[in-house]
Amino acid sequence: MVFLRWSISPRCMAYAFTVTRSVPIRSMVVAPSLALHMAAQSDTEESVVSSLRQSLLHKSLGKLHIDSSKMAEANSQNMLDPTTGYDVSFGRPAIRCYRSFLFPKNIDPTGLDQRHLAVAADRCARQIDHLQKRHLAQQLQWIRNTDSKEKMSIDQQEEQQQATKRFPIIVVLDNIRSAFNVGSIFRTAEACGVQQVITTGITAHPSGSGSEKLAKSALGADRLVSTRHFDTTRNALNWLEEEYEDWAIIGMETTENSVDYTQVNYDRDTGCILLFGNEVTGIDPQVLMETTTNSNSNMIICQIPMFGAKNSLNVAACAPVVLYEIIRQWRIPQDDDKVNDQ
């Protein structure tokens, strides 16, 4: 025998008939009230969980010296009247991050215990802190921490390349194993007006393996600096010696014969080629041996002085040190007119 009974969704409060073979017909009378009770109980549980999440988040915000009461007020005001916009002292992203933690959409709010919620609250608070600071920096016009063009077409990128200052400097990356290091050097090279970045061997490059990781740390600079790739460092140097025969080649390596990088005369009239080696093994040993045995070699080996236990810097930290020393020696101001002449 088939009976009918009431069912109800706790969230939308919508009634519907369902078919069952085990519940008597009288359940049609009592089920609606039972469903209302279940819905109320569910709402109470969610309210308790939401209060717990808010309490933990406010505690984490307090550790970062963020006024949690003002954050809660800004969130409530926007929820009550979205037409008022977002509180300018926090910004839209920070407030939305705050709200998403209190009212998660894709996870069961009761699914995490208090210990895990506390960890999630700390993580969310740090994100809110970052978003608030980024919003504040965008409001202060005297802080220039954004690119001149955030999104550029290919034509715009070419125009940007032509308009950007370029100096007679070429950077060669000899088998750099970390794509993130390579991306960082691309960004430094673009900032310093480097004419070209040459990659060799296993070094990630914009059109090859590792380009995705490279792009994450380059932040678009890999599309603004001219680049080409060679199978070996020796092949790259052979090409450079033919195309730029008068340019000085400067290898960054810690050896007994290395000179202090500040003691090198970087000639702007002839140009400089900077060679950076692998993070562990350094510059290709064969290239170094050729430098020491060939009296006609025009390569200079220099190093950055170290005063700790480690004998070298990370290659991504080394590159800006040397590049800005070159710019300092060349006395290049921001309005320098002697650009793009090589």
GROMACS .gro file of C-alpha atoms in nm:
model
  342
    1MET     CA    1   0.000   0.000   0.000
    2VAL     CA    2   0.132   0.348  -0.093
    3PHE     CA    3   0.113   0.636   0.153
    4LEU     CA    4   0.193   1.006   0.113
    5ARG     CA    5   0.376   1.227   0.361
    6TRP     CA    6   0.504   1.584   0.387
    7SER     CA    7   0.875   1.670   0.341
    8ILE     CA    8   1.047   2.004   0.377
    9SER     CA    9   1.382   2.158   0.285
   10PRO     CA   10   1.535   2.324   0.594
   11ARG     CA   11   1.689   2.606   0.387
   12CYS     CA   12   1.415   2.702   0.140
   13MET     CA   13   1.113   2.600   0.354
   14ALA     CA   14   0.939   2.448   0.051
   15TYR     CA   15   0.680   2.177   0.111
   16ALA     CA   16   0.642   1.875  -0.117
   17PHE     CA   17   0.472   1.534  -0.126
   18THR     CA   18   0.687   1.222  -0.127
   19VAL     CA   19   0.591   0.861  -0.185
   20THR     CA   20   0.671   0.599   0.077
   21ARG     CA   21   0.571   0.241   0.156
   22SER     CA   22   0.647   0.244   0.526
   23VAL     CA   23   0.496   0.560   0.678
   24PRO     CA   24   0.121   0.568   0.765
   25ILE     CA   25  -0.108   0.835   0.624
   26ARG     CA   26  -0.128   1.023   0.958
   27SER     CA   27   0.235   1.133   0.906
   28MET     CA   28   0.092   1.385   0.658
   29VAL     CA   29  -0.048   1.576   0.957
   30VAL     CA   30   0.256   1.578   1.186
   31ALA     CA   31   0.540   1.599   0.930
   32PRO     CA   32   0.510   1.975   0.854
   33SER     CA   33   0.552   2.072   1.220
   34LEU     CA   34   0.839   1.825   1.256
   35ALA     CA   35   1.002   1.970   0.946
   36LEU     CA   36   0.969   2.324   1.087
   37HIS     CA   37   1.135   2.208   1.408
   38MET     CA   38   1.419   2.046   1.213
   39ALA     CA   39   1.469   2.363   1.007
   40ALA     CA   40   1.483   2.577   1.320
   41GLN     CA   41   1.731   2.337   1.479
   42SER     CA   42   1.948   2.347   1.165
   43ASP     CA   43   1.946   2.726   1.160
   44THR     CA   44   2.047   2.730   1.527
   45GLU     CA   45   2.340   2.495   1.463
   46GLU     CA   46   2.459   2.704   1.170
   47SER     CA   47   2.430   3.020   1.377
   48VAL     CA   48   2.646   2.867   1.651
   49VAL     CA   49   2.907   2.753   1.400
   50SER     CA   50   2.907   3.095   1.233
   51SER     CA   51   2.958   3.263   1.572
   52LEU     CA   52   3.248   3.028   1.644
   53ARG     CA   53   3.408   3.103   1.308
   54GLN     CA   54   3.367   3.475   1.365
   55SER     CA   55   3.517   3.451   1.713
   56LEU     CA   56   3.822   3.264   1.588
   57LEU     CA   57   3.867   3.499   1.294
   58HIS     CA   58   3.841   3.807   1.513
   59LYS     CA   59   4.104   3.662   1.744
   60SER     CA   60   4.337   3.607   1.448
   61LEU     CA   61   4.271   3.957   1.315
   62GLY     CA   62   4.358   4.099   1.654
   63LYS     CA   63   4.702   3.937   1.635
   64LEU     CA   64   4.762   4.138   1.317
   65HIS     CA   65   4.634   4.460   1.477
   66ILE     CA   66   4.328   4.474   1.254
   67ASP     CA   67   4.015   4.622   1.412
   68SER     CA   68   3.779   4.324   1.390
   69SER     CA   69   3.477   4.520   1.517
   70LYS     CA   70   3.512   4.771   1.232
   71MET     CA   71   3.558   4.488   0.986
   72ALA     CA   72   3.238   4.320   1.112
   73GLU     CA   73   3.052   4.650   1.094
   74ALA     CA   74   3.172   4.712   0.739
   75ASN     CA   75   3.061   4.364   0.637
   76SER     CA   76   2.719   4.400   0.801
   77GLN     CA   77   2.661   4.739   0.646
   78ASN     CA   78   2.734   4.609   0.300
   79MET     CA   79   2.511   4.304   0.347
   80LEU     CA   80   2.220   4.519   0.470
   81ASP     CA   81   2.257   4.777   0.194
   82PRO     CA   82   2.482   4.671  -0.095
   83THR     CA   83   2.417   5.003  -0.272
   84THR     CA   84   2.642   5.180  -0.021
   85GLY     CA   85   2.945   4.996  -0.162
   86TYR     CA   86   3.241   4.874   0.039
   87ASP     CA   87   3.412   5.049   0.327
   88VAL     CA   88   3.704   5.240   0.176
   89SER     CA   89   3.927   5.167   0.477
   90PHE     CA   90   3.918   4.793   0.401
   91GLY     CA   91   3.826   4.760   0.035
   92ARG     CA   92   3.604   4.510  -0.141
   93PRO     CA   93   3.846   4.213  -0.159
   94ALA     CA   94   3.921   4.217   0.216
   95ILE     CA   95   3.555   4.235   0.312
   96ARG     CA   96   3.460   3.956   0.073
   97CYS     CA   97   3.739   3.741   0.216
   98TYR     CA   98   3.604   3.806   0.566
   99ARG     CA   99   3.250   3.713   0.460
  100SER     CA  100   3.353   3.397   0.278
  101PHE     CA  101   3.513   3.261   0.595
  102LEU     CA  102   3.199   3.324   0.803
  103PHE     CA  103   2.963   3.178   0.541
  104PRO     CA  104   3.151   2.915   0.337
  105LYS     CA  105   2.965   2.797   0.028
  106ASN     CA  106   3.138   2.482  -0.083
  107ILE     CA  107   3.213   2.313   0.249
  108ASP     CA  108   3.007   2.196   0.544
  109PRO     CA  109   3.049   2.470   0.810
  110THR     CA  110   3.024   2.203   1.081
  111GLY     CA  111   3.282   1.979   0.915
  112LEU     CA  112   3.591   2.124   1.085
  113ASP     CA  113   3.679   2.098   1.451
  114GLN     CA  114   3.788   2.404   1.645
  115ARG     CA  115   4.159   2.331   1.605
  116HIS     CA  116   4.135   2.317   1.228
  117LEU     CA  117   3.910   2.620   1.224
  118ALA     CA  118   4.169   2.816   1.421
  119VAL     CA  119   4.435   2.735   1.161
  120ALA     CA  120   4.198   2.834   0.881
  121ALA     CA  121   4.115   3.156   1.067
  122ASP     CA  122   4.484   3.250   1.093
  123ARG     CA  123   4.526   3.187   0.722
  124CYS     CA  124   4.221   3.396   0.637
  125ALA     CA  125   4.336   3.680   0.864
  126ARG     CA  126   4.672   3.698   0.690
  127GLN     CA  127   4.495   3.713   0.355
  128ILE     CA  128   4.269   3.993   0.480
  129ASP     CA  129   4.575   4.181   0.606
  130HIS     CA  130   4.741   4.151   0.265
  131LEU     CA  131   4.427   4.259   0.077
  132GLN     CA  132   4.373   4.558   0.304
  133LYS     CA  133   4.734   4.675   0.262
  134ARG     CA  134   4.713   4.631  -0.113
  135HIS     CA  135   4.392   4.834  -0.119
  136LEU     CA  136   4.554   5.109   0.088
  137ALA     CA  137   4.858   5.118  -0.141
  138GLN     CA  138   4.630   5.159  -0.441
  139GLN     CA  139   4.458   5.451  -0.272
  140LEU     CA  140   4.786   5.633  -0.209
  141GLN     CA  141   4.884   5.784  -0.541
  142TRP     CA  142   5.238   5.857  -0.427
  143ILE     CA  143   5.311   5.483  -0.394
  144ARG     CA  144   5.401   5.357  -0.742
  145ASN     CA  145   5.370   4.981  -0.705
  146THR     CA  146   5.165   4.904  -1.015
  147ASP     CA  147   5.277   4.863  -1.374
  148SER     CA  148   5.209   5.136  -1.627
  149LYS     CA  149   4.997   4.890  -1.827
  150GLU     CA  150   4.852   4.590  -1.649
  151LYS     CA  151   4.713   4.418  -1.958
  152MET     CA  152   4.869   4.470  -2.299
  153SER     CA  153   4.804   4.325  -2.641
  154ILE     CA  154   5.093   4.200  -2.855
  155ASP     CA  155   5.103   4.533  -3.042
  156GLN     CA  156   5.106   4.723  -2.714
  157GLN     CA  157   5.388   4.502  -2.585
  158GLU     CA  158   5.595   4.586  -2.895
  159GLU     CA  159   5.528   4.957  -2.843
  160GLN     CA  160   5.625   4.921  -2.478
  161GLN     CA  161   5.951   4.749  -2.577
  162GLN     CA  162   6.037   5.033  -2.811
  163ALA     CA  163   5.953   5.299  -2.553
  164THR     CA  164   6.139   5.129  -2.267
  165LYS     CA  165   6.495   5.240  -2.197
  166ARG     CA  166   6.752   4.987  -2.314
  167PHE     CA  167   7.123   4.991  -2.231
  168PRO     CA  168   7.414   4.793  -2.382
  169ILE     CA  169   7.381   4.504  -2.137
  170ILE     CA  170   7.317   4.138  -2.222
  171VAL     CA  171   7.251   3.875  -1.955
  172VAL     CA  172   7.341   3.510  -2.017
  173LEU     CA  173   7.190   3.242  -1.792
  174ASP     CA  174   7.400   2.925  -1.790
  175ASN     CA  175   7.186   2.621  -1.702
  176ILE     CA  176   6.984   2.784  -1.425
  177ARG     CA  177   6.778   2.503  -1.275
  178SER     CA  178   6.499   2.707  -1.108
  179ALA     CA  179   6.241   2.858  -1.341
  180PHE     CA  180   6.139   3.093  -1.061
  181ASN     CA  181   6.496   3.227  -1.041
  182VAL     CA  182   6.492   3.280  -1.416
  183GLY     CA  183   6.162   3.470  -1.396
  184SER     CA  184   6.299   3.689  -1.120
  185ILE     CA  185   6.606   3.771  -1.330
  186PHE     CA  186   6.383   3.858  -1.626
  187ARG     CA  187   6.198   4.104  -1.405
  188THR     CA  188   6.527   4.256  -1.282
  189ALA     CA  189   6.657   4.273  -1.639
  190GLU     CA  190   6.349   4.459  -1.756
  191ALA     CA  191   6.374   4.703  -1.466
  192CYS     CA  192   6.743   4.770  -1.540
  193GLY     CA  193   6.697   4.824  -1.913
  194VAL     CA  194   6.883   4.508  -2.018
  195GLN     CA  195   6.893   4.475  -2.394
  196GLN     CA  196   6.859   4.096  -2.410
  197VAL     CA  197   6.843   3.786  -2.191
  198ILE     CA  198   7.001   3.470  -2.334
  199THR     CA  199   6.922   3.129  -2.184
  200THR     CA  200   7.123   2.810  -2.234
  201GLY     CA  201   7.090   2.438  -2.165
  202ILE     CA  202   6.828   2.345  -1.906
  203THR     CA  203   6.743   2.708  -1.828
  204ALA     CA  204   6.371   2.773  -1.858
  205HIS     CA  205   6.277   3.023  -2.128
  206PRO     CA  206   5.952   3.193  -2.234
  207SER     CA  207   5.894   2.969  -2.536
  208GLY     CA  208   6.011   2.642  -2.385
  209SER     CA  209   5.988   2.409  -2.089
  210GLY     CA  210   5.924   2.578  -1.756
  211SER     CA  211   5.764   2.886  -1.912
  212GLU     CA  212   5.461   2.867  -1.678
  213LYS     CA  213   5.673   2.884  -1.362
  214LEU     CA  214   5.896   3.147  -1.517
  215ALA     CA  215   5.596   3.367  -1.593
  216LYS     CA  216   5.478   3.354  -1.232
  217SER     CA  217   5.786   3.531  -1.099
  218ALA     CA  218   5.853   3.742  -1.411
  219LEU     CA  219   5.506   3.902  -1.389
  220GLY     CA  220   5.503   3.991  -1.759
  221ALA     CA  221   5.868   4.100  -1.786
  222ASP     CA  222   5.943   3.789  -1.994
  223ARG     CA  223   5.725   3.941  -2.268
  224LEU     CA  224   5.903   4.276  -2.258
  225VAL     CA  225   6.269   4.173  -2.279
  226SER     CA  226   6.418   4.033  -2.598
  227THR     CA  227   6.539   3.675  -2.548
  228ARG     CA  228   6.679   3.372  -2.731
  229HIS     CA  229   6.786   3.023  -2.631
  230PHE     CA  230   7.098   2.814  -2.709
  231ASP     CA  231   7.163   2.445  -2.644
  232THR     CA  232   7.495   2.514  -2.475
  233THR     CA  233   7.667   2.809  -2.311
  234ARG     CA  234   7.963   2.769  -2.546
  235ASN     CA  235   7.734   2.810  -2.848
  236ALA     CA  236   7.582   3.121  -2.693
  237LEU     CA  237   7.924   3.275  -2.628
  238ASN     CA  238   8.042   3.193  -2.980
  239TRP     CA  239   7.742   3.377  -3.123
  240LEU     CA  240   7.792   3.671  -2.888
  241GLU     CA  241   8.162   3.699  -2.973
  242GLU     CA  242   8.068   3.727  -3.340
  243GLU     CA  243   7.776   3.965  -3.300
  244TYR     CA  244   7.921   4.175  -3.018
  245GLU     CA  245   8.294   4.126  -3.060
  246ASP     CA  246   8.395   4.440  -2.869
  247TRP     CA  247   8.171   4.377  -2.570
  248ALA     CA  248   8.330   4.269  -2.243
  249ILE     CA  249   8.216   3.933  -2.104
  250ILE     CA  250   8.190   3.933  -1.726
  251GLY     CA  251   8.138   3.601  -1.548
  252MET     CA  252   8.001   3.597  -1.195
  253GLU     CA  253   8.185   3.318  -1.013
  254THR     CA  254   8.371   3.269  -0.684
  255THR     CA  255   8.728   3.166  -0.767
  256GLU     CA  256   9.076   3.241  -0.635
  257ASN     CA  257   9.129   3.483  -0.925
  258SER     CA  258   8.791   3.661  -0.906
  259VAL     CA  259   8.793   4.038  -0.858
  260ASP     CA  260   8.546   4.244  -0.658
  261TYR     CA  261   8.250   4.335  -0.879
  262THR     CA  262   8.276   4.699  -0.770
  263GLN     CA  263   8.636   4.715  -0.898
  264VAL     CA  264   8.539   4.625  -1.255
  265ASN     CA  265   8.515   4.907  -1.509
  266TYR     CA  266   8.192   4.843  -1.696
  267ASP     CA  267   8.238   5.026  -2.026
  268ARG     CA  268   7.915   5.173  -2.153
  269ASP     CA  269   8.058   5.262  -2.492
  270THR     CA  270   8.144   4.902  -2.577
  271GLY     CA  271   7.878   4.718  -2.375
  272CYS     CA  272   7.874   4.436  -2.117
  273ILE     CA  273   7.773   4.071  -2.127
  274LEU     CA  274   7.697   3.928  -1.782
  275LEU     CA  275   7.723   3.551  -1.740
  276PHE     CA  276   7.545   3.387  -1.444
  277GLY     CA  277   7.594   3.017  -1.371
  278ASN     CA  278   7.398   2.730  -1.220
  279GLU     CA  279   7.282   2.765  -0.859
  280VAL     CA  280   7.500   2.472  -0.744
  281THR     CA  281   7.780   2.415  -0.997
  282GLY     CA  282   7.819   2.773  -1.117
  283ILE     CA  283   7.943   2.868  -1.462
  284ASP     CA  284   8.025   2.584  -1.702
  285PRO     CA  285   8.375   2.464  -1.590
  286GLN     CA  286   8.491   2.429  -1.951
  287VAL     CA  287   8.409   2.795  -2.013
  288LEU     CA  288   8.604   2.894  -1.700
  289MET     CA  289   8.904   2.684  -1.802
  290GLU     CA  290   8.907   2.844  -2.144
  291THR     CA  291   8.918   3.182  -1.975
  292THR     CA  292   9.220   3.094  -1.763
  293THR     CA  293   9.416   2.917  -2.040
  294ASN     CA  294   9.333   3.151  -2.331
  295SER     CA  295   9.533   3.472  -2.310
  296ASN     CA  296   9.312   3.629  -2.577
  297SER     CA  297   8.996   3.575  -2.380
  298ASN     CA  298   8.810   3.895  -2.300
  299MET     CA  299   8.618   3.745  -2.008
  300ILE     CA  300   8.657   3.894  -1.662
  301ILE     CA  301   8.567   3.680  -1.360
  302CYS     CA  302   8.430   3.876  -1.066
  303GLN     CA  303   8.245   3.804  -0.744
  304ILE     CA  304   8.034   3.966  -0.474
  305PRO     CA  305   8.219   3.970  -0.141
  306MET     CA  306   8.065   3.743   0.125
  307PHE     CA  307   8.109   3.787   0.499
  308GLY     CA  308   7.917   3.487   0.631
  309ALA     CA  309   7.958   3.111   0.615
  310LYS     CA  310   7.805   3.079   0.267
  311ASN     CA  311   8.030   3.152  -0.029
  312SER     CA  312   7.770   3.296  -0.265
  313LEU     CA  313   7.425   3.451  -0.306
  314ASN     CA  314   7.131   3.299  -0.486
  315VAL     CA  315   7.163   3.380  -0.856
  316ALA     CA  316   6.835   3.575  -0.852
  317ALA     CA  317   6.979   3.793  -0.573
  318CYS     CA  318   7.318   3.826  -0.741
  319ALA     CA  319   7.183   3.963  -1.071
  320PRO     CA  320   7.028   4.286  -0.937
  321VAL     CA  321   7.338   4.361  -0.728
  322VAL     CA  322   7.565   4.363  -1.032
  323LEU     CA  323   7.316   4.524  -1.271
  324TYR     CA  324   7.253   4.819  -1.041
  325GLU     CA  325   7.628   4.859  -0.987
  326ILE     CA  326   7.660   4.901  -1.364
  327ILE     CA  327   7.382   5.158  -1.367
  328ARG     CA  328   7.548   5.339  -1.076
  329GLN     CA  329   7.881   5.352  -1.255
  330TRP     CA  330   7.718   5.476  -1.572
  331ARG     CA  331   7.538   5.743  -1.365
  332ILE     CA  332   7.210   5.674  -1.539
  333PRO     CA  333   6.926   5.893  -1.410
  334GLN     CA  334   6.565   5.808  -1.481
  335ASP     CA  335   6.548   6.076  -1.751
  336ASP     CA  336   6.867   5.960  -1.926
  337ASP     CA  337   6.855   6.029  -2.300
  338LYS     CA  338   7.135   5.798  -2.406
  339VAL     CA  339   6.916   5.493  -2.453
  340ASN     CA  340   6.829   5.246  -2.726
  341ASP     CA  341   7.146   5.346  -2.907
  342GLN     CA  342   7.307   5.005  -2.921
   0.00000   0.00000   0.00000
